[in-house]
XYZ file of C-alpha atoms in Angstrom:
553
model
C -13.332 -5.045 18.883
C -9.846 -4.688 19.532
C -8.392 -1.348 17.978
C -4.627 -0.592 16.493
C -3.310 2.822 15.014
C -0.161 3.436 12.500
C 0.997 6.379 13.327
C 3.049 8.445 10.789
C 5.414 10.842 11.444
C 7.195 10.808 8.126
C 10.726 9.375 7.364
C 13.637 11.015 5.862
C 16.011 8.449 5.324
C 19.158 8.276 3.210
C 17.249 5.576 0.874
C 13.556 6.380 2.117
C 11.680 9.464 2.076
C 8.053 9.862 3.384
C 6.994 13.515 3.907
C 4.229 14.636 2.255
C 3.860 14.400 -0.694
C 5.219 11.015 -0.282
C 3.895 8.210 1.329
C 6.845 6.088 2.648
C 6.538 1.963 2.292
C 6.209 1.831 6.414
C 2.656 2.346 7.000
C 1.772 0.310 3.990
C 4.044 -2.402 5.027
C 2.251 -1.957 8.497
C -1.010 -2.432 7.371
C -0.667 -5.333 4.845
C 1.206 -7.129 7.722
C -1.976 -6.773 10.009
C -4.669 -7.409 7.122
C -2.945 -10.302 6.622
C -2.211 -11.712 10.108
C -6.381 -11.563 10.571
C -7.067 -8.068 11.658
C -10.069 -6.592 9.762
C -9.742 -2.936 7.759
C -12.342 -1.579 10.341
C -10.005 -1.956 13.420
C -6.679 -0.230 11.778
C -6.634 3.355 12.187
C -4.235 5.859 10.011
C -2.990 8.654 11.342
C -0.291 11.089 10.797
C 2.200 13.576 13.038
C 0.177 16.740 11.983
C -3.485 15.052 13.163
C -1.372 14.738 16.404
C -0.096 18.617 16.627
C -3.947 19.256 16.086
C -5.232 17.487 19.232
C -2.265 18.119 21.660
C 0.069 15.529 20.994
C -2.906 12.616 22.649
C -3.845 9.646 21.453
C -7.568 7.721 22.269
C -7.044 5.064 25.065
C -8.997 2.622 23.454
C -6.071 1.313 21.067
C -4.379 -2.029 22.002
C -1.211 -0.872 20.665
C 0.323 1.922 18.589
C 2.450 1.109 15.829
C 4.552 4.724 15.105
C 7.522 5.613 12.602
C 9.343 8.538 12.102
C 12.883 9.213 11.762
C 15.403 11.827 9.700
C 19.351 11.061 9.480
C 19.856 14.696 7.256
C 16.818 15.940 7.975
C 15.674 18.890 5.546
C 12.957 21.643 4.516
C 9.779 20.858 3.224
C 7.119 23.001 1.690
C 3.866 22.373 3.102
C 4.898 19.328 5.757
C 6.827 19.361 8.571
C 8.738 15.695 10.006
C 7.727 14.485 13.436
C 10.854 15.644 15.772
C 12.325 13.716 18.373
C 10.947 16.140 21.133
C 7.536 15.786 19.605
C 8.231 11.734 19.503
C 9.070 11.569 23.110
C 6.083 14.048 23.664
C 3.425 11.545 22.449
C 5.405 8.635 24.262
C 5.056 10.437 27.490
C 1.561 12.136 27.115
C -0.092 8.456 26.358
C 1.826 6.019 29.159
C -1.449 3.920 28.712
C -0.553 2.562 25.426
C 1.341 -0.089 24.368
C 3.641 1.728 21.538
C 5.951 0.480 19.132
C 8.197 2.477 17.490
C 10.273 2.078 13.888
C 11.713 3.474 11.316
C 15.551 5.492 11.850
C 13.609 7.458 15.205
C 14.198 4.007 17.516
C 17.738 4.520 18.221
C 17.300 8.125 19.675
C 13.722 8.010 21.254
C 12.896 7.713 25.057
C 12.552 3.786 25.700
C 12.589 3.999 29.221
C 8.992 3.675 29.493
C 7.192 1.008 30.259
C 4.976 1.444 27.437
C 7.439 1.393 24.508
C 9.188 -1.605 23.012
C 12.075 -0.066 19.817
C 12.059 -2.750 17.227
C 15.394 -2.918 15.858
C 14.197 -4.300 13.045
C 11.696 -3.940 10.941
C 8.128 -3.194 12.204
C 5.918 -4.804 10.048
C 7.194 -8.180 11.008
C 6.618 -7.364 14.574
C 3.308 -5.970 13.897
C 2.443 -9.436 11.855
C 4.144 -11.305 14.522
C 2.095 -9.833 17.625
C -1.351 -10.002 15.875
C -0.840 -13.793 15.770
C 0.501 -13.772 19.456
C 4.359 -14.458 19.718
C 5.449 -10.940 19.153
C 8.838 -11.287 17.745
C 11.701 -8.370 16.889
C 13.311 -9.732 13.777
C 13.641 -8.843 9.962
C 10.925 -9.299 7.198
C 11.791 -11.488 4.282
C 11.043 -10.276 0.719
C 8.386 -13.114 0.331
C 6.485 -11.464 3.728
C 6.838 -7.668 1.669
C 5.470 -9.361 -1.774
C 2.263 -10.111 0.291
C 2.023 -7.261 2.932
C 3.037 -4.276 0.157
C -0.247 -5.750 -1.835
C -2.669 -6.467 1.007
C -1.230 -2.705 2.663
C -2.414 -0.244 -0.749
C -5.630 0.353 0.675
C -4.266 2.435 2.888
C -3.101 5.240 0.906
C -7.032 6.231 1.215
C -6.614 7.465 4.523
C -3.677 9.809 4.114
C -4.337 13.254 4.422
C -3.783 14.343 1.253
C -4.959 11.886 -0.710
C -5.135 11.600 -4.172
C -2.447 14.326 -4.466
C 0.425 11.442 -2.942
C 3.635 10.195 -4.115
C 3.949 6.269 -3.310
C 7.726 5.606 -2.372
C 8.688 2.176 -3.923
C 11.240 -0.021 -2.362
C 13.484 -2.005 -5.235
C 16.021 -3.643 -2.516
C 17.865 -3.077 0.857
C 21.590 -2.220 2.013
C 24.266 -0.568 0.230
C 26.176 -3.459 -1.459
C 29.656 -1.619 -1.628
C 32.379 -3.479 0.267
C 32.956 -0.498 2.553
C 30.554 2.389 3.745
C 29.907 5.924 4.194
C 30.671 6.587 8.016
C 27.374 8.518 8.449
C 25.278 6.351 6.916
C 22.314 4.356 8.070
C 21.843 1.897 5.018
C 25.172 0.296 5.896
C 23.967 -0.581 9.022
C 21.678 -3.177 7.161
C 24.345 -6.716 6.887
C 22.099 -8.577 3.994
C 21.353 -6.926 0.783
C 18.387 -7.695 -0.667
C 16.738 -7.214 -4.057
C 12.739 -7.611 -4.616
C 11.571 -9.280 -7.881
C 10.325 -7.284 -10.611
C 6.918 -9.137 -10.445
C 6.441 -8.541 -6.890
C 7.059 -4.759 -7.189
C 4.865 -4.384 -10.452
C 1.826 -6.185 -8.231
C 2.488 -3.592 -5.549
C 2.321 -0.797 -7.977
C -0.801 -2.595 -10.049
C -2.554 -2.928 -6.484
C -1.082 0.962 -5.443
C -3.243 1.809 -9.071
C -6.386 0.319 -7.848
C -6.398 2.081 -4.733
C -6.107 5.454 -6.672
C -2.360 6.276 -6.876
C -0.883 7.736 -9.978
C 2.289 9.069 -9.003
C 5.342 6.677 -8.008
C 8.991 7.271 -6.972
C 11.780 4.201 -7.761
C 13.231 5.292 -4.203
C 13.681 3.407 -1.475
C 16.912 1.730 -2.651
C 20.782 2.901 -1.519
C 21.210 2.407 -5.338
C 19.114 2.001 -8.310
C 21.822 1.126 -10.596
C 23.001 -1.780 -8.544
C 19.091 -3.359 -8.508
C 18.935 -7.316 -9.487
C 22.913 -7.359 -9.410
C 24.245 -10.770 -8.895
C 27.037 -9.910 -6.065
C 29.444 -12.008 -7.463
C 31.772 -9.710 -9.587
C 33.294 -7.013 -8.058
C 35.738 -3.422 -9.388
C 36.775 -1.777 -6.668
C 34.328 -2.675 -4.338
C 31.765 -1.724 -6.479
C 29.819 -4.609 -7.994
C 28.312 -5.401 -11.863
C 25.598 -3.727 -12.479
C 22.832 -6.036 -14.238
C 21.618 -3.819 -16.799
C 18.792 -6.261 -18.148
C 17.111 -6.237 -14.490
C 16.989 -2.607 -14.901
C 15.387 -2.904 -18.182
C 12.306 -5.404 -17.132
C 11.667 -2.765 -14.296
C 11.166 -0.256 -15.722
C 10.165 -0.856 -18.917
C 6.746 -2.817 -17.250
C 6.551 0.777 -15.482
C 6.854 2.968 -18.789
C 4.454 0.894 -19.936
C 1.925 1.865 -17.476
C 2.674 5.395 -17.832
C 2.277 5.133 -21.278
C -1.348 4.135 -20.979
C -1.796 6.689 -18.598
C -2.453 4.430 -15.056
C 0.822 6.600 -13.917
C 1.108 10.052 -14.199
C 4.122 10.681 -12.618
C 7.313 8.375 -12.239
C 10.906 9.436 -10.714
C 13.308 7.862 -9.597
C 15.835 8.665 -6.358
C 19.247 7.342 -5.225
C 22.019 6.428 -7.836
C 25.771 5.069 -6.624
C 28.097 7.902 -8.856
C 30.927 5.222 -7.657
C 29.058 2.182 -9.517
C 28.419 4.336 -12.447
C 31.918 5.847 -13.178
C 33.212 1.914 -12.215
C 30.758 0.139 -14.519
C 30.715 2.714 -16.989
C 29.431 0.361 -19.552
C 26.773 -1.284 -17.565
C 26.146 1.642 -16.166
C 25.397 3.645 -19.447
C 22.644 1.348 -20.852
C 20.899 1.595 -17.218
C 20.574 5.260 -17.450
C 19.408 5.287 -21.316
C 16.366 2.921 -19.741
C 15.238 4.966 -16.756
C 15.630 8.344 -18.756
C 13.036 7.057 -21.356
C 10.833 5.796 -18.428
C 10.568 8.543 -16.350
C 8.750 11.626 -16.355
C 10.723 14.638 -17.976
C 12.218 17.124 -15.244
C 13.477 14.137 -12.797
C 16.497 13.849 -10.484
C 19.330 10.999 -10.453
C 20.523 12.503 -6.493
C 24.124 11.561 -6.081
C 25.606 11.388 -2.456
C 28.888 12.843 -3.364
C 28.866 14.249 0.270
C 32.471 16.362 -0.425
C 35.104 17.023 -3.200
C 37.844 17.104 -0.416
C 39.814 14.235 -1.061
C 41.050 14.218 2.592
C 37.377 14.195 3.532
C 36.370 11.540 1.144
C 39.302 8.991 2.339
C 38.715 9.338 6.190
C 34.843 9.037 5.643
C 34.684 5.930 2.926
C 33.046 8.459 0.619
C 31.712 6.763 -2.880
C 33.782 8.805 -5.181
C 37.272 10.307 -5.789
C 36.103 14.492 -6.780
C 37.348 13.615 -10.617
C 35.209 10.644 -10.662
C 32.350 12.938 -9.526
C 32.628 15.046 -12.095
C 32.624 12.054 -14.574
C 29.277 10.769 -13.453
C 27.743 14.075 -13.700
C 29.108 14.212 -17.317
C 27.953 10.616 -17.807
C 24.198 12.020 -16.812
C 23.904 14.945 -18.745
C 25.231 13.515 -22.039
C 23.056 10.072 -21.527
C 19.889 11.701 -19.723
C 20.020 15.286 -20.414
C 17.617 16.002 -23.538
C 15.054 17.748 -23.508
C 11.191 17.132 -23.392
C 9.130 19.875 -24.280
C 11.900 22.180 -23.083
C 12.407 20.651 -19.475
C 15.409 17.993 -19.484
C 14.289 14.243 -19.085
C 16.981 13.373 -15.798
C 19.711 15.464 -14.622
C 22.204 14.477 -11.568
C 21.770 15.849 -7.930
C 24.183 16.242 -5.982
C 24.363 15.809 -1.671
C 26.977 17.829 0.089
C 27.340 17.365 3.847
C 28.932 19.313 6.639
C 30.288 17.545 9.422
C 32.463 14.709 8.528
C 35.804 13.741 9.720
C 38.805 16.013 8.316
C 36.766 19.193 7.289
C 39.381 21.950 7.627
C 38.955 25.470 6.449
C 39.405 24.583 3.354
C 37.191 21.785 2.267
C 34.070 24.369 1.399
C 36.107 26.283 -0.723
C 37.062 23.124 -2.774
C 33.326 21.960 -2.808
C 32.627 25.443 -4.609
C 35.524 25.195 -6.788
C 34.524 21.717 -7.968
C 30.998 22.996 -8.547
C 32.112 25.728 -10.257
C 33.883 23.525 -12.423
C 31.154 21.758 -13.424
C 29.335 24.863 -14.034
C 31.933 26.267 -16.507
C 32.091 22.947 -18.176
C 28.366 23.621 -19.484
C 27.066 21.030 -17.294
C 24.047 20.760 -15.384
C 22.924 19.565 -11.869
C 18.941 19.651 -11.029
C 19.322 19.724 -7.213
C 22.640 20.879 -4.571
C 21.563 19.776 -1.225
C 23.501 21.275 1.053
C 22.927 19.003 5.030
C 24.489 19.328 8.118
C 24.855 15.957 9.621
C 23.024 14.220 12.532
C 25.309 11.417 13.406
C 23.413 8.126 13.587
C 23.616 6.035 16.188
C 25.934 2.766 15.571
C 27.197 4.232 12.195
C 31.091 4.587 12.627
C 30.617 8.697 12.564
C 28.623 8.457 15.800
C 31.317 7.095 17.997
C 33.766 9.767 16.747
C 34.527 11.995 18.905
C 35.812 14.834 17.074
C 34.989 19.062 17.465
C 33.614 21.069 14.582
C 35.480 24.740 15.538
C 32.892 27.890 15.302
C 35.422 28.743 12.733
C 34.670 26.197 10.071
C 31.070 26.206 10.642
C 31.273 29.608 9.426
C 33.632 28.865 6.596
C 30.748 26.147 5.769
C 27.965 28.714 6.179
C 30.014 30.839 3.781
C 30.629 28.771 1.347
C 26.853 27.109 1.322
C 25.577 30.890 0.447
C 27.919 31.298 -2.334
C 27.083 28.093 -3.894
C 23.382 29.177 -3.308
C 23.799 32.590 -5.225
C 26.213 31.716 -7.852
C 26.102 27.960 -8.882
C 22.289 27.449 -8.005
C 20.924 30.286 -9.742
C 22.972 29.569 -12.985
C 21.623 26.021 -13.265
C 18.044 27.396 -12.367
C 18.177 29.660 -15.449
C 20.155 26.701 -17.813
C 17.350 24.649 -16.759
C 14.421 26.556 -16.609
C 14.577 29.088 -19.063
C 12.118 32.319 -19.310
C 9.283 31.678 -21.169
C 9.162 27.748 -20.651
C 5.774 26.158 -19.444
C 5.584 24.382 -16.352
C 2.438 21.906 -15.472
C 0.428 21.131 -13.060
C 1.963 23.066 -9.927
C -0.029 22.116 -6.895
C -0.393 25.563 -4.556
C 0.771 24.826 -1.193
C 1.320 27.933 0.474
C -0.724 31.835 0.400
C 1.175 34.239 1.919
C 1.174 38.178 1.109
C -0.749 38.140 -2.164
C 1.842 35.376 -3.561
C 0.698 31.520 -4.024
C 3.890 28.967 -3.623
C 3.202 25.823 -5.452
C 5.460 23.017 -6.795
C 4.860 19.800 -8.888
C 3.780 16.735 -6.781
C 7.279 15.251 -8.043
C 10.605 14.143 -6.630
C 12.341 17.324 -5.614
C 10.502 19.556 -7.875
C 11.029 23.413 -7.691
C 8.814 25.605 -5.493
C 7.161 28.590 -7.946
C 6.021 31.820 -6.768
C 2.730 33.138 -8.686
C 1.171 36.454 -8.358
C -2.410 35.980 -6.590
C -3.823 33.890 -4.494
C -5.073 30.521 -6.032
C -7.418 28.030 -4.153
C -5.133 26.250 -1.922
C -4.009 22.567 -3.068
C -4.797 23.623 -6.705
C -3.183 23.072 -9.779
C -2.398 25.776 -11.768
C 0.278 25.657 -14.685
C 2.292 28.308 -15.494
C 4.835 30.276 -17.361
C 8.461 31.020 -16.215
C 9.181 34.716 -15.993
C 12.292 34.772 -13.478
C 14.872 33.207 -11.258
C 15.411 33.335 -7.635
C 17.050 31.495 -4.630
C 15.914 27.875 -5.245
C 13.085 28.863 -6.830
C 10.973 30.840 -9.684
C 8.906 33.270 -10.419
C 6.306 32.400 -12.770
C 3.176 33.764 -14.251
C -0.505 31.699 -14.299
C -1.595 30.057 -17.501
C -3.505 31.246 -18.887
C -2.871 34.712 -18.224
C -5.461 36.874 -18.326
C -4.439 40.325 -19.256
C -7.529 42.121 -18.449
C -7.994 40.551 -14.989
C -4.079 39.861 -13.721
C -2.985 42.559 -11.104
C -0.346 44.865 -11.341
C 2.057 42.728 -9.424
C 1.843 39.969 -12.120
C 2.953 42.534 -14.814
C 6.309 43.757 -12.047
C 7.015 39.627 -12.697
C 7.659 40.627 -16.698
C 11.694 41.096 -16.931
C 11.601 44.964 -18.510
C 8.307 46.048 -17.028
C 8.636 47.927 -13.565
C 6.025 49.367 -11.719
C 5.954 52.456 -13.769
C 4.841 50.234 -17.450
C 2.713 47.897 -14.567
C 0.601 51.122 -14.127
C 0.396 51.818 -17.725
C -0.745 48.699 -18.514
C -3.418 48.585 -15.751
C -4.560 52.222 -17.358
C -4.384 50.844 -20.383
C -6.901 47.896 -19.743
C -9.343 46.432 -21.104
C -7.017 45.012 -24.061
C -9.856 44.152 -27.232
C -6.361 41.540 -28.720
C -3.880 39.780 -26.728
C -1.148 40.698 -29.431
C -2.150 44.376 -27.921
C 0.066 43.912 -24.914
C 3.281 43.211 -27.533
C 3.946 46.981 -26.841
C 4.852 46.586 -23.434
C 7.185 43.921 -23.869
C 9.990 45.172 -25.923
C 12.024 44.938 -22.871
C 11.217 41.772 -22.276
C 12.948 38.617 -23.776
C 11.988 37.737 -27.167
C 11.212 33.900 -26.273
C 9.485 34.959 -22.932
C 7.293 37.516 -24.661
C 6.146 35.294 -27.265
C 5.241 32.648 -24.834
C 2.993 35.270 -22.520
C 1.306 35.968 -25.587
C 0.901 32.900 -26.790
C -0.700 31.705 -23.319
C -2.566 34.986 -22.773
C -6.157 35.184 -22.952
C -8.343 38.028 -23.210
C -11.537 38.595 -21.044
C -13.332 41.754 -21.088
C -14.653 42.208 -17.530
């Protein structure tokens, strides 16, 4: 029996992301393409980069061919993952000259293809993985009818990934940014028809996604979720109408699966701010649906990219920087209320270093702008902060421009800043002491401290006193508020077992009342422990009391 591997290095993609905890569409468009071209289950292997980094980079010889993807444009951090790099890509190209690999996904513009073994579809993948099973391997692109099938017959293979059931399935809505012009960096203009899935087709993907044992879904792999099921046809701008009722059917067949409990987690990922403050109408009655639908604490990520306006006219950015501000404002007022103290959808916002006409200046005006926003009470979940990889065949690539030492640093400056002043003021607006946070899966141990974040789209990493069973849940209570992250305590929190680092968490009780505390242990009433906490803020005390238990050892 013939034998074929998908090979996963994870995707970061301007409207695609597949690091774990997410499992990108690829290898699930891979695999319903080959299940349904006549392979059986038993002769498709599923593997990923870090199975790879385990057994030196080689693959078995006995596979006919090797179908790989990988790829980042603005690559970032991840807790607990790490995306396949190019060096590691050409690595396993090189090490395994025996196989017949194909590669996909953003990594096939940059990757050695002078090897024999390697073909780069420029395309997409799964068609030439459907195509080459029925023997006239062909490089062109997938129709939506082909994805309907393939995305149902390729759930299964969630199963196999490595962490499995704790996985976030990335759901593709549509294709290509359908602005008349387009970001200079960006990859999703590089895609000439835009396509939009049905709503039935991507409801049978999820409903089949279910079976196989996913409960956690991202609305993601789209350059724009308020442009999905527009017509085209009417344009401001160059932005066109939004279709607010296409919107609604989406996502109101997905509330009402998380309603009943099949999903446990839905987000959502990439919003236009230029087809929002455009359409504001439209626009406004699309984000009152997918704030009800999703699951409190989500982000709307906007790819404002810079507030220069010098910047944002030489690169075909999306927005003006006072129309930026206007779809932030649009977000919070429509999408900002709270459930159970965390707020239902709050905007991101994407800042990028290395486009054409940065000067010493632009960082300063980034800050300024977010500063602005800050003063004006509003709040943003997420600033990612990217230098940029030019892509190869966007416009940026063939630019060939110098960024000075000089402005790097300026940039480098100016990042910080934002990191110390803007970030932590909309950690504490948004998280505020005392407030519960669920189901935190532990992904890191390190010095005593467990690191842990929700299996969510770009949820906040928590540091807990103690070490907790790796890949556990654990909920817990917010106690501080540090860079990017917070400091939190377990729930429930046992005051007769917790060690004294746990009480140093506790704004007003150093190491000094820590000690005291221990000494004073075992506590007979959790209400005993009120003494220690008249430091402490009133809300954040009464919620460590409330979620304190008592266990004489």
């Amino acid at each position: 029996m013939k034998r074929y591997l998908i090979l996963d290095c994870y995707v970061d993609e301007p409207a695609c992301l597949g690091v774990p905890p997410f499992i990108s569409p690829y290898p699930r468009y891979i695999y319903g393409a080959l299940i349904s071209a006549g392979l059986s289950p038993e002769s498709i292997d599923y593997q990923t980069i870090d199975h790879l980094r385990n057994n030196n980079f080689s693959l078995s010889d006995d596979y006919e061919h090797v179908f790989l993807t990988g790829g980042a444009v603005v690559p970032g951090k991840y807790l607990g993952a790490r995306i396949g790099t190019l060096t590691e890509i050409n690595k396993i190209i090189r090490q395994n000259k025996k196989i017949k690999i194909a590669i996909g996904g953003l990594i096939n513009r940059a990757v050695d293809s002078g090897l024999g073994n390697v073909v780069t579809i420029k395309n997409d993948i799964e068609k030439f993985a459907f195509t080459l099973i029925k023997g006239e391997p062909i490089d062109l692109p997938r129709t939506t009818e082909e994805i309907a099938q393939w995305s149902v017959a390729g759930a299964e293979i969630i199963k196999k990934h490595p962490w499995f059931p704790d996985i976030i399935c990335e759901i593709e809505t549509g294709r290509g940014c359908p602005r008349e012009s387009h970001c200079s960096f960006c990859s999703e203009g590089l895609i000439k028809i835009i396509e939009f899935r049905k709503t039935e087709d991507i409801i049978k993907e999820v409903d089949s996604l279910i079976s196989a044992g996913a409960t956690r879904f991202r609305i993601g792999r789209q350059p724009d979720i308020i442009q999905f099921g527009s017509n085209l046809k009417v344009y401001r701008n160059g932005f066109p109408q939004p279709e607010p009722s296409a919107v609604t059917e989406l996502f109101s067949e997905l509330q009402h699966r998380k309603d009943s409990g099949k999903i446990k987690i839905l987000n959502v990922d990439n919003a236009n701010p230029g087809s929002i403050v455009n359409w504001p109408e439209h626009s406004s009655r699309i984000l009152e649906t997918i704030a009800k639908a999703v699951t409190p604490g989500d982000t709307l990520p906007f790819g404002i990219e810079s507030f220069d306006k010098e910047v944002v006219k030489l690169n075909s950015l999306k927005v003006t920087p006072e129309q930026a501000v206007m779809a932030v404002r649009m977000v919070n007022d429509i999408c900002g209320f709270r459930v159970d103290g965390i707020p239902a959808l709050l905007p991101g916002i994407n800042l990028i270093h290395g486009l054409k006409g940065e000067t010493m200046d632009t960082f300063r005006i980034n800050y300024d702008y977010l500063a602005r926003i800050a003063e004006e009470g509003l709040l943003v979940k997420r600033i990612n902060i990217r230098k940029l990889q030019p892509y190869p065949d966007t416009p940026i690539y063939s630019e060939k421009y110098k960024i000075t030492n000089g402005i790097t640093k300026r940039f480098e400056y100016y990042r910080d800043k934002i990191r110390d002043e803007i970030d932590n003021l909309m950690l504490r607006q948004i998280y505020p002491t005392g407030t519960i946070l669920r189901d935190n899966f532990v992904l890191e141990i390190r010095e005593g401290y467990s690191l842990a974040k929700q299996i969510a789209s770009y949820s906040i990493t928590v540091k807990i006193p103690g070490e907790f069973q790796f890949k556990s849940f654990q909920d817990v209570i917010i106690t501080g508020h540090r860079e990017r992250s917070l400091s939190a305590l377990p729930v429930p929190f046992n005051i007769n077992k917790a060690p004294a680092k746990s009480f140093e968490f506790i704004p007003g009780i150093g190491k000094e009342r820590a000690s005291q505390i221990i000494l004073k242990r075992p506590f007979e009433h959790r209400e005993d422990l009120r003494d220690f906490l008249d430091n402490t803020p009133p809300q954040l005390a009464k919620s460590i009391i409330e979620n304190s238990q008592i266990e004489i050892p």
